[in-house]
Amino acid sequence: MIRNDAYLIVQAGAKRVWAGESDLKTVLLSDPRVTERLTSEQLDECFEMDHHMQGIDVPFKRLGLIPA
């Protein structure tokens, strides 16, 4: 999928969340454009914070926000 197309799908989902419909993962799981490409397990992996927070201590240490 083209990156911009994926962005538009997630953006549309985010707008539904902002309108109070549900949470983003649930909204994306209800979108066939997402579920025809990703299993629920794969989408769960996208929401794993540990992956996104890997190495976050490096810039915090460089900024002196946490001890080196």
mmCIF file of N, CA and C in Angstrom:
data_model
loop_
_atom_site.group_PDB
_atom_site.id
_atom_site.type_symbol
_atom_site.label_atom_id
_atom_site.label_comp_id
_atom_site.label_asym_id
_atom_site.label_seq_id
_atom_site.Cartn_x
_atom_site.Cartn_y
_atom_site.Cartn_z
ATOM 1 N N MET A 1 0.851 -1.173 0.000
ATOM 2 C CA MET A 1 0.000 0.000 0.000
ATOM 3 C C MET A 1 0.893 1.231 0.000
ATOM 4 N N ILE A 2 0.484 2.218 -0.718
ATOM 5 C CA ILE A 2 1.212 3.483 -0.742
ATOM 6 C C ILE A 2 1.080 4.146 0.625
ATOM 7 N N ARG A 3 2.193 4.691 1.097
ATOM 8 C CA ARG A 3 2.230 5.279 2.442
ATOM 9 C C ARG A 3 1.127 6.323 2.635
ATOM 10 N N ASN A 4 0.902 7.171 1.658
ATOM 11 C CA ASN A 4 -0.118 8.212 1.797
ATOM 12 C C ASN A 4 -1.514 7.609 1.922
ATOM 13 N N ASP A 5 -1.766 6.517 1.217
ATOM 14 C CA ASP A 5 -3.069 5.851 1.334
ATOM 15 C C ASP A 5 -3.264 5.318 2.755
ATOM 16 N N ALA A 6 -2.199 4.720 3.307
ATOM 17 C CA ALA A 6 -2.272 4.222 4.684
ATOM 18 C C ALA A 6 -2.511 5.383 5.645
ATOM 19 N N TYR A 7 -1.829 6.490 5.412
ATOM 20 C CA TYR A 7 -1.999 7.677 6.252
ATOM 21 C C TYR A 7 -3.456 8.149 6.238
ATOM 22 N N LEU A 8 -4.050 8.183 5.063
ATOM 23 C CA LEU A 8 -5.442 8.646 4.960
ATOM 24 C C LEU A 8 -6.405 7.720 5.696
ATOM 25 N N ILE A 9 -6.137 6.413 5.671
ATOM 26 C CA ILE A 9 -6.973 5.462 6.396
ATOM 27 C C ILE A 9 -6.875 5.716 7.897
ATOM 28 N N VAL A 10 -5.644 5.858 8.395
ATOM 29 C CA VAL A 10 -5.458 6.091 9.828
ATOM 30 C C VAL A 10 -6.029 7.454 10.220
ATOM 31 N N GLN A 11 -5.842 8.451 9.376
ATOM 32 C CA GLN A 11 -6.389 9.784 9.668
ATOM 33 C C GLN A 11 -7.918 9.739 9.765
ATOM 34 N N ALA A 12 -8.554 9.030 8.861
ATOM 35 C CA ALA A 12 -10.012 8.901 8.906
ATOM 36 C C ALA A 12 -10.437 8.195 10.195
ATOM 37 N N GLY A 13 -9.678 7.177 10.585
ATOM 38 C CA GLY A 13 -9.967 6.486 11.840
ATOM 39 C C GLY A 13 -9.791 7.399 13.036
ATOM 40 N N ALA A 14 -8.745 8.199 13.013
ATOM 41 C CA ALA A 14 -8.494 9.132 14.120
ATOM 42 C C ALA A 14 -9.623 10.144 14.247
ATOM 43 N N LYS A 15 -10.148 10.596 13.142
ATOM 44 C CA LYS A 15 -11.271 11.550 13.184
ATOM 45 C C LYS A 15 -12.489 10.919 13.841
ATOM 46 N N ARG A 16 -12.710 9.636 13.573
ATOM 47 C CA ARG A 16 -13.825 8.939 14.223
ATOM 48 C C ARG A 16 -13.602 8.845 15.725
ATOM 49 N N VAL A 17 -12.343 8.614 16.127
ATOM 50 C CA VAL A 17 -12.009 8.541 17.552
ATOM 51 C C VAL A 17 -12.231 9.901 18.202
ATOM 52 N N TRP A 18 -11.772 10.972 17.547
ATOM 53 C CA TRP A 18 -11.951 12.327 18.088
ATOM 54 C C TRP A 18 -13.428 12.670 18.242
ATOM 55 N N ALA A 19 -14.262 12.076 17.384
ATOM 56 C CA ALA A 19 -15.706 12.313 17.461
ATOM 57 C C ALA A 19 -16.340 11.483 18.579
ATOM 58 N N GLY A 20 -15.521 10.675 19.257
ATOM 59 C CA GLY A 20 -16.016 9.903 20.383
ATOM 60 C C GLY A 20 -16.539 8.529 20.042
ATOM 61 N N GLU A 21 -16.262 8.065 18.831
ATOM 62 C CA GLU A 21 -16.822 6.791 18.397
ATOM 63 C C GLU A 21 -16.245 5.592 19.159
ATOM 64 N N SER A 22 -14.941 5.534 19.309
ATOM 65 C CA SER A 22 -14.299 4.399 19.961
ATOM 66 C C SER A 22 -12.813 4.688 20.078
ATOM 67 N N ASP A 23 -12.019 3.636 20.329
ATOM 68 C CA ASP A 23 -10.568 3.809 20.338
ATOM 69 C C ASP A 23 -10.018 3.466 18.946
ATOM 70 N N LEU A 24 -8.806 3.907 18.669
ATOM 71 C CA LEU A 24 -8.257 3.781 17.317
ATOM 72 C C LEU A 24 -8.113 2.329 16.871
ATOM 73 N N LYS A 25 -7.642 1.472 17.744
ATOM 74 C CA LYS A 25 -7.468 0.076 17.340
ATOM 75 C C LYS A 25 -8.806 -0.555 16.951
ATOM 76 N N THR A 26 -9.830 -0.297 17.719
ATOM 77 C CA THR A 26 -11.158 -0.847 17.412
ATOM 78 C C THR A 26 -11.687 -0.298 16.094
ATOM 79 N N VAL A 27 -11.504 0.996 15.885
ATOM 80 C CA VAL A 27 -11.956 1.621 14.633
ATOM 81 C C VAL A 27 -11.223 1.001 13.448
ATOM 82 N N LEU A 28 -9.909 0.833 13.572
ATOM 83 C CA LEU A 28 -9.144 0.261 12.467
ATOM 84 C C LEU A 28 -9.518 -1.193 12.213
ATOM 85 N N LEU A 29 -9.828 -1.934 13.285
ATOM 86 C CA LEU A 29 -10.256 -3.323 13.105
ATOM 87 C C LEU A 29 -11.609 -3.430 12.408
ATOM 88 N N SER A 30 -12.377 -2.363 12.423
ATOM 89 C CA SER A 30 -13.671 -2.379 11.743
ATOM 90 C C SER A 30 -13.571 -1.905 10.292
ATOM 91 N N ASP A 31 -12.377 -1.521 9.876
ATOM 92 C CA ASP A 31 -12.181 -0.996 8.517
ATOM 93 C C ASP A 31 -11.656 -2.109 7.618
ATOM 94 N N PRO A 32 -12.413 -2.504 6.607
ATOM 95 C CA PRO A 32 -11.969 -3.598 5.735
ATOM 96 C C PRO A 32 -10.680 -3.280 4.975
ATOM 97 N N ARG A 33 -10.385 -2.011 4.768
ATOM 98 C CA ARG A 33 -9.125 -1.653 4.097
ATOM 99 C C ARG A 33 -7.927 -2.031 4.963
ATOM 100 N N VAL A 34 -8.150 -2.084 6.274
ATOM 101 C CA VAL A 34 -7.098 -2.496 7.201
ATOM 102 C C VAL A 34 -7.094 -4.014 7.351
ATOM 103 N N THR A 35 -8.263 -4.582 7.606
ATOM 104 C CA THR A 35 -8.329 -6.019 7.907
ATOM 105 C C THR A 35 -8.034 -6.904 6.703
ATOM 106 N N GLU A 36 -8.117 -6.365 5.499
ATOM 107 C CA GLU A 36 -7.731 -7.191 4.344
ATOM 108 C C GLU A 36 -6.208 -7.252 4.193
ATOM 109 N N ARG A 37 -5.511 -6.413 4.946
ATOM 110 C CA ARG A 37 -4.051 -6.388 4.873
ATOM 111 C C ARG A 37 -3.369 -6.866 6.158
ATOM 112 N N LEU A 38 -4.033 -6.666 7.299
ATOM 113 C CA LEU A 38 -3.440 -7.004 8.586
ATOM 114 C C LEU A 38 -4.380 -7.882 9.397
ATOM 115 N N THR A 39 -3.805 -8.864 10.080
ATOM 116 C CA THR A 39 -4.591 -9.647 11.028
ATOM 117 C C THR A 39 -4.739 -8.816 12.305
ATOM 118 N N SER A 40 -5.608 -9.238 13.183
ATOM 119 C CA SER A 40 -5.766 -8.518 14.451
ATOM 120 C C SER A 40 -4.477 -8.603 15.265
ATOM 121 N N GLU A 41 -3.754 -9.717 15.152
ATOM 122 C CA GLU A 41 -2.484 -9.860 15.861
ATOM 123 C C GLU A 41 -1.445 -8.883 15.330
ATOM 124 N N GLN A 42 -1.398 -8.702 14.020
ATOM 125 C CA GLN A 42 -0.461 -7.751 13.430
ATOM 126 C C GLN A 42 -0.797 -6.317 13.844
ATOM 127 N N LEU A 43 -2.080 -6.011 13.904
ATOM 128 C CA LEU A 43 -2.479 -4.676 14.333
ATOM 129 C C LEU A 43 -2.147 -4.470 15.809
ATOM 130 N N ASP A 44 -2.324 -5.518 16.620
ATOM 131 C CA ASP A 44 -1.926 -5.437 18.031
ATOM 132 C C ASP A 44 -0.453 -5.063 18.149
ATOM 133 N N GLU A 45 0.383 -5.655 17.316
ATOM 134 C CA GLU A 45 1.822 -5.362 17.337
ATOM 135 C C GLU A 45 2.090 -3.886 17.040
ATOM 136 N N CYS A 46 1.285 -3.292 16.198
ATOM 137 C CA CYS A 46 1.452 -1.866 15.862
ATOM 138 C C CYS A 46 1.192 -0.976 17.073
ATOM 139 N N PHE A 47 0.411 -1.475 18.010
ATOM 140 C CA PHE A 47 0.047 -0.701 19.193
ATOM 141 C C PHE A 47 0.900 -1.054 20.409
ATOM 142 N N GLU A 48 1.916 -1.894 20.241
ATOM 143 C CA GLU A 48 2.818 -2.252 21.337
ATOM 144 C C GLU A 48 3.749 -1.076 21.622
ATOM 145 N N MET A 49 3.629 -0.490 22.792
ATOM 146 C CA MET A 49 4.430 0.685 23.142
ATOM 147 C C MET A 49 5.907 0.363 23.308
ATOM 148 N N ASP A 50 6.245 -0.842 23.742
ATOM 149 C CA ASP A 50 7.650 -1.193 23.939
ATOM 150 C C ASP A 50 8.456 -1.000 22.658
ATOM 151 N N HIS A 51 7.890 -1.378 21.544
ATOM 152 C CA HIS A 51 8.586 -1.221 20.268
ATOM 153 C C HIS A 51 8.864 0.258 19.977
ATOM 154 N N HIS A 52 7.877 1.093 20.202
ATOM 155 C CA HIS A 52 8.002 2.518 19.879
ATOM 156 C C HIS A 52 8.875 3.274 20.871
ATOM 157 N N MET A 53 9.020 2.722 22.067
ATOM 158 C CA MET A 53 9.799 3.395 23.101
ATOM 159 C C MET A 53 11.239 2.878 23.188
ATOM 160 N N GLN A 54 11.596 1.923 22.338
ATOM 161 C CA GLN A 54 12.962 1.394 22.335
ATOM 162 C C GLN A 54 13.946 2.537 22.134
ATOM 163 N N GLY A 55 14.927 2.604 22.971
ATOM 164 C CA GLY A 55 15.976 3.600 22.814
ATOM 165 C C GLY A 55 15.611 5.005 23.244
ATOM 166 N N ILE A 56 14.442 5.195 23.831
ATOM 167 C CA ILE A 56 14.020 6.536 24.230
ATOM 168 C C ILE A 56 14.940 7.125 25.289
ATOM 169 N N ASP A 57 15.604 6.253 26.045
ATOM 170 C CA ASP A 57 16.504 6.748 27.079
ATOM 171 C C ASP A 57 17.714 7.476 26.495
ATOM 172 N N VAL A 58 18.111 7.153 25.269
ATOM 173 C CA VAL A 58 19.291 7.782 24.661
ATOM 174 C C VAL A 58 19.113 9.302 24.527
ATOM 175 N N PRO A 59 18.058 9.789 23.856
ATOM 176 C CA PRO A 59 17.933 11.249 23.763
ATOM 177 C C PRO A 59 17.664 11.905 25.115
ATOM 178 N N PHE A 60 16.965 11.207 26.013
ATOM 179 C CA PHE A 60 16.717 11.774 27.339
ATOM 180 C C PHE A 60 18.024 11.938 28.104
ATOM 181 N N LYS A 61 18.927 10.947 27.966
ATOM 182 C CA LYS A 61 20.232 11.058 28.615
ATOM 183 C C LYS A 61 21.021 12.209 27.997
ATOM 184 N N ARG A 62 20.996 12.328 26.692
ATOM 185 C CA ARG A 62 21.741 13.394 26.001
ATOM 186 C C ARG A 62 21.243 14.778 26.426
ATOM 187 N N LEU A 63 19.976 14.868 26.699
ATOM 188 C CA LEU A 63 19.408 16.146 27.140
ATOM 189 C C LEU A 63 19.576 16.367 28.629
ATOM 190 N N GLY A 64 20.111 15.372 29.326
ATOM 191 C CA GLY A 64 20.316 15.489 30.764
ATOM 192 C C GLY A 64 19.050 15.330 31.566
ATOM 193 N N LEU A 65 18.021 14.737 30.959
ATOM 194 C CA LEU A 65 16.745 14.569 31.647
ATOM 195 C C LEU A 65 16.734 13.351 32.560
ATOM 196 N N ILE A 66 17.637 12.386 32.278
ATOM 197 C CA ILE A 66 17.791 11.240 33.172
ATOM 198 C C ILE A 66 19.303 11.021 33.336
ATOM 199 N N PRO A 67 19.715 10.448 34.436
ATOM 200 C CA PRO A 67 21.157 10.234 34.662
ATOM 201 C C PRO A 67 21.766 9.323 33.601
ATOM 202 N N ALA A 68 22.981 9.626 33.230
ATOM 203 C CA ALA A 68 23.690 8.818 32.204
ATOM 204 C C ALA A 68 24.148 7.492 32.762
#
